[in-house]
Structure formats: structure tokens, C-alpha cells
Short mmCIF file of C-alpha atoms in Angstrom, two decimals:
data_model
loop_
_atom_site.label_atom_id
_atom_site.label_comp_id
_atom_site.label_asym_id
_atom_site.label_seq_id
_atom_site.Cartn_x
_atom_site.Cartn_y
_atom_site.Cartn_z
CA MET A 1 -24.91 -14.39 29.36
CA VAL A 2 -21.13 -12.82 29.36
CA GLU A 3 -19.69 -13.48 26.47
CA ALA A 4 -16.46 -11.99 24.27
CA TYR A 5 -17.79 -9.96 21.63
CA TYR A 6 -16.16 -8.14 19.06
CA ASP A 7 -17.03 -5.75 16.55
CA LEU A 8 -14.52 -5.86 13.72
CA CYS A 9 -15.56 -3.81 10.72
CA ILE A 10 -15.57 -0.17 12.02
CA ARG A 11 -14.73 2.05 9.32
CA TYR A 12 -14.24 4.68 11.64
CA ALA A 13 -10.73 5.84 12.71
CA PRO A 14 -10.71 8.31 15.54
CA ASP A 15 -8.36 11.26 15.11
CA ASP A 16 -6.95 11.99 17.85
CA ASP A 17 -6.01 10.72 21.59
CA ALA A 18 -9.42 12.27 22.80
CA SER A 19 -12.17 10.84 20.47
CA ARG A 20 -10.05 7.56 20.45
CA ASP A 21 -10.87 7.28 23.91
CA LYS A 22 -14.68 8.29 23.40
CA PHE A 23 -14.69 5.64 21.06
CA THR A 24 -12.93 3.44 23.33
CA SER A 25 -15.19 4.02 26.40
CA LEU A 26 -18.34 4.02 24.62
CA VAL A 27 -17.57 0.40 22.67
CA LYS A 28 -16.45 -1.00 26.20
CA TYR A 29 -19.94 0.41 28.00
CA PHE A 30 -21.80 -1.50 25.09
CA GLY A 31 -20.04 -4.47 26.06
CA PHE A 32 -17.88 -5.60 23.94
CA ILE A 33 -14.44 -6.59 24.43
CA GLY A 34 -12.48 -5.93 21.35
CA ALA A 35 -13.46 -3.96 18.20
CA GLY A 36 -11.39 -3.49 14.68
CA ILE A 37 -10.50 -0.25 13.26
CA THR A 38 -10.70 -0.96 9.33
CA GLU A 39 -9.31 1.31 7.31
CA VAL A 40 -9.00 1.98 3.07
CA ALA A 41 -5.35 0.34 1.87
CA ASP A 42 -3.96 3.94 0.50
CA LYS A 43 -0.08 4.34 0.23
CA GLY A 44 -0.39 7.17 1.77
CA ASN A 45 -1.28 6.01 5.11
CA THR A 46 0.65 4.62 8.19
CA PRO A 47 -1.38 1.73 9.14
CA CYS A 48 1.01 0.14 11.94
CA ARG A 49 -0.05 2.50 14.94
CA ASN A 50 0.24 1.88 18.58
CA LEU A 51 -3.18 0.65 19.47
CA ASN A 52 -2.48 -0.73 22.50
CA ILE A 53 -5.55 0.36 25.32
CA PRO A 54 -5.87 -1.30 28.69
CA ASN A 55 -8.42 -3.98 29.15
CA PHE A 56 -9.65 -4.02 25.78
CA ASP A 57 -8.52 -5.40 21.85
CA LEU A 58 -8.02 -3.02 19.66
CA VAL A 59 -6.72 -4.70 16.52
CA HIS A 60 -6.38 -2.76 12.61
CA GLY A 61 -7.75 -4.22 9.76
CA ILE A 62 -7.02 -2.94 6.20
CA GLU A 63 -9.92 -2.82 3.68
CA ILE A 64 -8.78 -3.41 -0.21
CA ARG A 65 -10.89 -1.61 -2.54
CA GLU A 66 -9.53 -2.59 -5.85
CA ASP A 67 -11.03 -2.64 -8.90
CA ASN A 68 -8.45 -4.57 -10.93
CA PRO A 69 -8.68 -8.28 -10.00
CA SER A 70 -4.79 -8.88 -11.37
CA LYS A 71 -3.52 -6.17 -8.94
CA LEU A 72 -5.63 -7.73 -6.04
CA HIS A 73 -2.72 -10.04 -5.52
CA SER A 74 0.11 -7.66 -5.02
CA GLN A 75 -2.38 -5.19 -2.64
CA ALA A 76 -2.74 -8.31 -0.44
CA SER A 77 1.10 -9.20 0.11
CA ARG A 78 1.85 -5.98 0.87
CA TYR A 79 -0.58 -4.93 3.29
CA ALA A 80 -0.73 -8.41 4.90
CA ARG A 81 2.07 -7.80 7.67
CA LYS A 82 0.76 -4.22 8.03
CA ALA A 83 -2.55 -5.34 9.62
CA ASN A 84 -4.53 -7.95 12.28
CA PHE A 85 -6.39 -8.78 9.42
CA LEU A 86 -7.27 -7.85 5.80
CA ILE A 87 -10.80 -7.16 3.92
CA VAL A 88 -11.50 -7.16 0.18
CA GLN A 89 -14.52 -5.10 -0.65
CA GLY A 90 -15.91 -7.34 -3.67
CA GLY A 91 -18.17 -6.51 -6.61
CA GLU A 92 -18.29 -8.02 -10.14
CA ASP A 93 -17.72 -11.39 -10.42
CA LYS A 94 -14.29 -11.40 -11.30
CA LEU A 95 -12.79 -9.27 -8.72
CA ASN A 96 -14.68 -11.95 -6.28
CA ARG A 97 -13.44 -14.96 -7.76
CA SER A 98 -10.25 -13.30 -7.39
CA ALA A 99 -10.49 -11.96 -4.02
CA ILE A 100 -11.16 -15.56 -2.93
CA GLU A 101 -8.37 -16.92 -4.52
CA THR A 102 -5.53 -14.11 -2.68
CA ALA A 103 -3.61 -15.78 0.22
CA ASP A 104 -3.94 -13.68 3.27
CA VAL A 105 -7.61 -12.51 2.99
CA ASP A 106 -9.75 -12.93 6.11
CA ILE A 107 -13.16 -11.38 5.42
CA LEU A 108 -15.19 -10.42 1.89
CA SER A 109 -17.29 -7.41 1.91
CA LEU A 110 -19.65 -7.04 -0.58
CA PRO A 111 -21.62 -3.91 -1.25
CA LEU A 112 -25.29 -4.04 -1.79
CA GLY A 113 -26.91 -3.98 -5.27
CA ILE A 114 -24.37 -5.10 -7.74
CA LYS A 115 -25.68 -5.86 -10.95
CA GLU A 116 -22.95 -8.24 -12.39
CA GLY A 117 -22.22 -10.51 -9.54
CA GLY A 118 -22.31 -10.03 -5.69
CA PHE A 119 -22.41 -13.38 -3.67
CA ASP A 120 -23.20 -16.51 -5.18
CA HIS A 121 -22.91 -20.43 -5.17
CA VAL A 122 -19.64 -20.34 -6.75
CA ILE A 123 -18.51 -17.47 -4.37
CA ALA A 124 -19.84 -19.26 -1.27
CA LYS A 125 -18.10 -22.55 -2.21
CA SER A 126 -14.78 -21.39 -2.74
CA ALA A 127 -15.25 -18.93 0.79
CA ALA A 128 -16.39 -21.83 2.51
CA ASP A 129 -13.26 -24.10 1.82
CA ARG A 130 -10.46 -21.17 2.53
CA GLY A 131 -11.81 -20.06 5.41
CA ILE A 132 -12.85 -16.54 4.38
CA ALA A 133 -15.55 -14.30 6.47
CA LEU A 134 -18.23 -12.99 4.85
CA GLU A 135 -19.19 -9.47 6.04
CA PHE A 136 -22.77 -8.96 7.13
CA ASP A 137 -23.09 -5.52 7.42
CA VAL A 138 -26.21 -3.71 9.23
CA GLY A 139 -25.21 -0.20 9.17
CA SER A 140 -27.23 -0.28 6.34
CA LEU A 141 -30.37 -1.37 7.85
CA ILE A 142 -29.68 1.62 10.19
CA ARG A 143 -28.33 4.31 7.74
CA TYR A 144 -31.01 3.79 5.40
CA ARG A 145 -35.35 4.20 4.86
CA GLY A 146 -37.80 3.03 2.67
CA GLY A 147 -37.24 0.77 -0.55
CA LYS A 148 -33.24 0.96 -0.09
CA ARG A 149 -33.75 -0.79 3.11
CA VAL A 150 -35.91 -3.19 1.54
CA HIS A 151 -33.79 -3.93 -0.87
CA ALA A 152 -30.98 -4.39 1.94
CA ILE A 153 -32.96 -6.67 3.82
CA SER A 154 -34.17 -9.11 1.15
CA GLU A 155 -30.44 -9.27 -0.54
CA LEU A 156 -29.00 -10.11 3.24
CA GLY A 157 -31.61 -12.52 3.33
CA GLN A 158 -30.19 -14.29 0.27
CA ARG A 159 -26.54 -13.93 0.96
CA LEU A 160 -27.81 -15.56 4.81
CA MET A 161 -29.08 -18.86 2.76
CA LEU A 162 -26.08 -19.27 0.33
CA ALA A 163 -23.33 -18.87 3.61
CA ARG A 164 -26.07 -21.36 5.58
CA LYS A 165 -26.26 -23.93 2.79
CA TYR A 166 -22.32 -23.90 2.07
CA GLU A 167 -21.71 -23.08 5.89
CA VAL A 168 -19.53 -20.22 5.21
CA HIS A 169 -18.08 -18.29 8.43
CA MET A 170 -20.11 -15.22 8.84
CA ILE A 171 -19.21 -11.55 10.59
CA LEU A 172 -21.76 -9.77 12.16
CA THR A 173 -20.96 -5.68 12.36
CA SER A 174 -22.47 -2.47 12.30
CA ALA A 175 -19.60 -0.81 9.89
CA ALA A 176 -19.72 2.27 11.90
CA ARG A 177 -19.07 5.71 10.35
CA SER A 178 -18.93 7.64 12.77
CA ILE A 179 -19.21 7.00 16.62
CA TYR A 180 -23.16 7.68 16.32
CA ASP A 181 -23.25 4.73 14.07
CA MET A 182 -22.12 2.33 16.91
CA ARG A 183 -25.12 -0.08 18.55
CA GLY A 184 -24.59 -2.53 21.14
CA PRO A 185 -24.15 -6.23 20.17
CA ARG A 186 -27.86 -7.56 21.04
CA GLU A 187 -29.17 -4.45 18.88
CA LEU A 188 -26.76 -6.28 16.47
CA VAL A 189 -28.66 -9.07 17.06
CA ALA A 190 -31.88 -7.80 16.81
CA LEU A 191 -31.08 -6.22 13.83
CA ALA A 192 -29.98 -9.42 12.70
CA ASN A 193 -33.49 -11.18 13.56
CA LEU A 194 -34.73 -8.78 10.64
CA PHE A 195 -33.27 -10.67 7.68
CA GLY A 196 -33.14 -14.47 9.07
CA MET A 197 -30.54 -14.63 10.75
CA THR A 198 -31.10 -16.92 14.33
CA LYS A 199 -29.84 -15.45 17.38
CA GLU A 200 -26.95 -18.45 17.63
CA GLU A 201 -25.69 -17.71 14.36
CA ALA A 202 -25.37 -13.61 15.33
CA ILE A 203 -23.77 -14.33 18.44
CA LYS A 204 -21.23 -16.77 17.29
CA SER A 205 -20.54 -14.94 13.95
CA MET A 206 -19.55 -11.75 16.52
CA THR A 207 -17.58 -14.63 19.43
CA ALA A 208 -16.14 -17.21 17.61
CA THR A 209 -15.63 -16.17 14.49
CA PRO A 210 -13.48 -12.83 14.74
CA VAL A 211 -11.82 -14.84 17.71
CA THR A 212 -10.58 -17.23 15.29
CA ILE A 213 -9.67 -14.57 12.43
CA LEU A 214 -7.51 -12.66 15.16
CA LYS A 215 -5.93 -15.84 16.30
CA ARG A 216 -4.81 -17.47 12.85
CA LYS A 217 -3.24 -13.95 12.68
CA ARG A 218 -1.88 -13.30 15.50
CA LYS A 219 1.63 -14.97 15.91
CA SER A 220 3.93 -15.61 18.98
CA SER A 221 6.72 -13.22 19.51
CA ASN A 222 8.51 -16.98 18.85
CA TYR A 223 7.38 -16.97 15.61
CA ILE A 224 10.00 -17.16 12.38
CA MET A 225 7.91 -18.54 9.70
CA ASP A 226 5.29 -21.01 8.69
CA GLY A 227 5.96 -24.30 10.37
CA VAL A 228 9.23 -22.75 12.24
CA GLU A 229 8.83 -21.56 15.96
CA LEU A 230 11.15 -20.76 18.42
CA ILE A 231 10.82 -23.07 21.66
CA GLU A 232 11.33 -21.00 24.81
CA GLU A 233 14.74 -20.91 25.77
CA GLU A 234 14.45 -20.66 29.66
CA ILE A 235 13.85 -24.43 29.46
CA CYS A 236 16.57 -25.39 28.40
CA THR A 237 19.24 -23.51 30.55
CA GLU A 238 17.46 -24.66 33.84
CA LYS A 239 17.71 -27.98 32.93
CA GLN A 240 21.22 -27.35 32.03
CA GLU A 241 21.97 -25.88 35.56
CA GLU A 242 20.28 -28.95 36.98
CA PHE A 243 22.87 -31.23 35.20
CA CYS A 244 25.82 -29.05 36.73
CA MET B 1 -65.15 -0.07 32.21
CA LYS B 2 -63.52 -2.59 34.73
CA THR B 3 -60.12 -3.21 34.49
CA LEU B 4 -59.29 -6.71 33.16
CA PRO B 5 -58.54 -9.88 35.30
CA SER B 6 -54.70 -10.30 35.37
CA SER B 7 -54.87 -13.56 33.43
CA LEU B 8 -56.62 -11.87 30.49
CA ARG B 9 -53.98 -8.84 29.98
CA GLU B 10 -51.81 -8.61 27.59
CA ARG B 11 -48.38 -9.49 28.35
CA LYS B 12 -45.93 -7.32 27.88
CA ARG B 13 -41.91 -6.35 28.59
CA TYR B 14 -40.45 -3.23 29.94
CA LEU B 15 -37.15 -1.92 27.87
CA ALA B 16 -35.32 -0.44 30.11
CA ILE B 17 -33.46 2.77 27.49
CA GLU B 18 -30.53 5.25 27.48
CA ILE B 19 -30.31 8.04 24.99
CA ILE B 20 -26.54 8.79 24.03
CA THR B 21 -26.73 12.14 23.23
CA GLU B 22 -24.68 15.44 23.09
CA TYR B 23 -27.76 17.09 24.70
CA ASP B 24 -30.97 16.14 26.39
CA VAL B 25 -33.46 15.50 24.24
CA SER B 26 -37.34 15.97 25.48
CA ARG B 27 -39.81 13.37 25.64
CA GLU B 28 -42.04 14.79 22.41
CA GLU B 29 -38.98 14.36 20.13
CA LEU B 30 -37.81 10.83 21.47
CA LEU B 31 -41.59 9.83 21.18
CA ARG B 32 -41.56 11.31 17.92
CA GLU B 33 -38.42 9.42 16.41
CA ILE B 34 -39.46 6.24 17.98
CA PHE B 35 -42.57 5.78 16.55
CA ALA B 36 -41.30 7.14 13.15
CA ALA B 37 -38.84 4.35 12.95
CA ILE B 38 -41.31 1.62 14.33
CA GLY B 39 -43.46 2.84 11.54
CA SER B 40 -41.14 2.88 9.12
CA LEU B 41 -40.09 -0.72 9.72
CA LEU B 42 -42.25 -2.36 11.06
CA GLY B 43 -45.13 -0.68 9.34
CA ASP B 44 -48.52 0.46 10.60
CA ILE B 45 -49.58 -3.33 11.61
CA GLY B 46 -46.32 -4.03 13.14
CA SER B 47 -46.43 -0.89 15.55
CA SER B 48 -49.96 -1.63 16.61
CA GLU B 49 -48.80 -5.35 17.76
CA CYS B 50 -46.12 -3.40 19.67
CA GLY B 51 -48.49 -1.29 21.74
CA LEU B 52 -45.05 0.73 22.76
CA ARG B 53 -45.73 3.38 25.41
CA LEU B 54 -42.80 5.60 27.01
CA LEU B 55 -43.99 5.35 30.95
CA ASP B 56 -40.90 7.32 32.59
CA TYR B 57 -38.35 9.36 30.75
CA ASP B 58 -35.80 11.66 32.65
CA LYS B 59 -32.51 12.62 32.00
CA GLN B 60 -31.78 10.59 29.00
CA LYS B 61 -33.17 7.13 30.94
CA GLY B 62 -36.37 5.69 30.40
CA VAL B 63 -39.02 2.78 30.68
CA LEU B 64 -40.47 1.97 27.49
CA ARG B 65 -43.34 -0.59 27.65
CA CYS B 66 -43.87 -3.30 24.60
CA SER B 67 -45.80 -6.28 24.18
CA HIS B 68 -43.96 -9.76 25.08
CA MET B 69 -43.69 -11.14 21.10
CA MET B 70 -42.89 -7.93 19.91
CA ALA B 71 -39.50 -6.97 22.43
CA GLU B 72 -36.89 -8.17 20.00
CA LYS B 73 -38.50 -6.66 17.08
CA SER B 74 -39.08 -3.37 19.02
CA ARG B 75 -35.54 -3.68 19.88
CA ALA B 76 -34.50 -3.80 16.08
CA ALA B 77 -36.62 -0.78 15.30
CA LEU B 78 -34.92 1.17 18.17
CA ALA B 79 -31.43 0.50 17.03
CA THR B 80 -32.51 2.23 13.86
CA ILE B 81 -32.42 5.79 15.34
CA THR B 82 -30.02 7.74 14.10
CA SER B 83 -30.89 11.01 15.27
CA ILE B 84 -33.30 12.49 17.65
CA GLY B 85 -34.42 16.51 17.43
CA GLY B 86 -31.99 16.48 14.54
CA GLN B 87 -28.50 15.75 16.53
CA ARG B 88 -27.20 12.51 16.04
CA ALA B 89 -28.19 9.88 18.83
CA ILE B 90 -28.11 6.57 19.75
CA VAL B 91 -31.03 4.35 21.67
CA HIS B 92 -29.39 2.24 23.67
CA VAL B 93 -31.81 -0.66 25.30
CA LEU B 94 -30.18 -1.26 28.91
CA GLY B 95 -31.88 -4.38 29.78
CA ILE B 96 -35.57 -5.93 29.05
CA SER B 97 -37.26 -7.12 32.23
CA GLY B 98 -41.12 -8.32 32.79
CA THR B 99 -42.24 -6.02 35.29
CA VAL B 100 -41.55 -1.94 35.74
CA ARG B 101 -39.72 -2.05 38.81
CA GLY B 102 -37.53 -4.70 37.79
CA ALA B 103 -36.32 -2.74 35.00
CA THR B 104 -35.85 0.06 37.32
CA GLN B 105 -33.99 -1.45 40.03
CA LYS B 106 -31.82 -3.54 38.02
CA TYR B 107 -31.09 -1.28 35.10
CA ILE B 108 -31.66 2.31 35.83
CA GLN B 109 -31.15 2.30 38.94
CA CYS B 110 -27.59 0.71 39.04
CA ALA B 111 -26.42 2.15 36.14
CA ALA B 112 -26.79 5.87 38.14
CA ILE B 113 -25.09 4.39 41.68
CA SER B 114 -22.08 3.36 39.08
CA GLU B 115 -21.89 6.70 37.80
CA THR B 116 -18.62 6.45 36.28
CA VAL B 117 -20.03 4.19 33.48
CA HIS B 118 -22.01 6.21 32.60
CA ILE B 119 -20.95 8.20 29.44
CA ASN B 120 -21.81 11.51 28.30
CA ILE B 121 -20.79 12.20 25.10
#
């Protein structure tokens, strides 16, 4: 079973070339064909980096952490073109609603244990309509022990139930904060099994869903604007030569 | 006590594992961490159902035995290990097989031959 696995929401940004090589060789060794490094949006950082690595699809995402729902739209439009995909960290109800309604948002990430809000049926329904994926972060199952992990498992199970019912796209990720938080695809499947996700769902959320998100954002070099695209000119010149 | 006939023995799975760390870890440290992880994730009942046993362990690679029903659960428990003997570590399952020979030949020896793939962080 060879699938094109992606781990999209890695919260670890290698600083120099050596650590980046180490990171990519480890991710490749685990069997991923691509990974997404997600950085928190900040005015200071320069997200547009050269991320070309042979035989590996290293993409770059921006995570927006904004408490003020009205500022979310401007933040999203500012960073939408700079990165391969956009994540919004949710929180309270109003923030989640506004995140779902914002254009260009690809993934909704919700922290665990929010009192006023979280993932409910309203958010699930509109996320499914807009094609926004929900992040399932199994990193919390790795990092926490005891009571906190118990709550994490039950909350992820609750989210899974809603996501299944309303057919929200799911993204399974390790959300690694360091190189030692990374796990292989089959390990992520086993961890997702703990809160009730089936093997098929888990594999789909690491293969098909990330690919569709990236495809949506990756425009060909001939793209001009929505609905307008430059058709290959070479074909036209060949035809002209034939006429001559 | 006579050994049970093969039809009455419990079915097992053999997990070929690899420890990714900076320095080598000892067998005792690894075992302590594995049982702590499985104990906290599955509890005493779950861990007894798993019936984990570390068979071989040498140079960061080893073979772990578990019950065939609990192979996925054991894998999840191994994934929750974050550090061994005070240093950060990943326990990576190379593959699961039905026999010790299968696990060693398929996953451990193959990896040893293609040494270029092996990473030592």
C-alpha cells in the first residue's frame, strides 16, 4: 500500500539548511511525499521562501491567530497569496463563524478545551459548504498524559462525530513542534484509531484531502485571474508554420 | 508443563521497531518507557491483553512481540513515547509480521543492507 501521504500542519520551522535537510530526510524516511510547514502569521516574518527540494513536496502555510473576528478578513487577504495554504486558529463562537466565512481559508484549527465555542453543528455545516477542512491534531495525544489526554480523546471523538455527519473534510496531522514530534503515517492512523477514526478515513485525510487543498491553491504559471488563463502559445505558432 | 499445541497457542504479531535518537539507548531504558507508555494509554487491563515482550534489541533496532488483536493499539502506544532515558526519541515501527523471521528478514535486515536510508539524528 503506497499512498501519497502528506503531513500539512507541521508547526516546526527549520532554521538553517542543516536542520532542514535533517527534517526532510526524516519525513521522507517515514514515507511522506510532502509536508507543509506552518508558521504563525506575523508582520515581521517573510513567508515567501525558496522551498525547492528534489523528490519532495515541501509546501508552506500560514496560520492566522487573531482574536478579533473583524480583523480576520484583512489578515487572510494579506497572507493568502504569500503561502500555499491558509490555516485559521479558531476559538470562541464569533471567531469561528468569521473564520468560516472568510475567503481563502483552507483549514480550520481549533485548540482543545474551549469553554465558549469550539466545534459545533453550525460551524460543521458551513465548513462543509465552504469546503474548509478541519484539522485533527493527534500531537495532543502524544504530548499529554493523564486527564488532559482523556479530555483530548473525547473532544476529538466529538468533533469526528460532527465531521462525519456533515461530511466536513478532515486533515490528520501530527502538528509537530520539533523534529522528535514527527510520526510516520501508519502511526498517525493508529493514533487516530484511538478516538474512533477508521483507517480509511485517516488515510483519506492524509492523502486525498491535502492534495485537493494544494491543487486548489496551486495555480499554473499561465493563471491570470479567476476564469482567465493563458492558453499555450506554442501550439498557435506551430499551426501558423503549417499554413506557411 | 508441556508446551501447548500450536493450534491452541495465542496468535501473535511481531513488530520490527527502530528507535530514532541522538545517542543509543539501553534495553532497560527502552522497556521501562514502553511499559510506562502502554500503561498510561491502555491501563493495566489493556497492557495485559497486549502481552508485549521485547525479543531482540540491538543497535537501535528490535523485534517486539504482541497479541495479534492488539497490534494497532500497541502501535499507537509506541507512538506516544516522546523520550527514552531523558533524551528525546521516536519509536518508529518498521513493519508488522506474523513470524519473527518475517519481521527480521523483511524489515530489519533489508534496512541494514540499504544503510544509506538509515538516519541517525
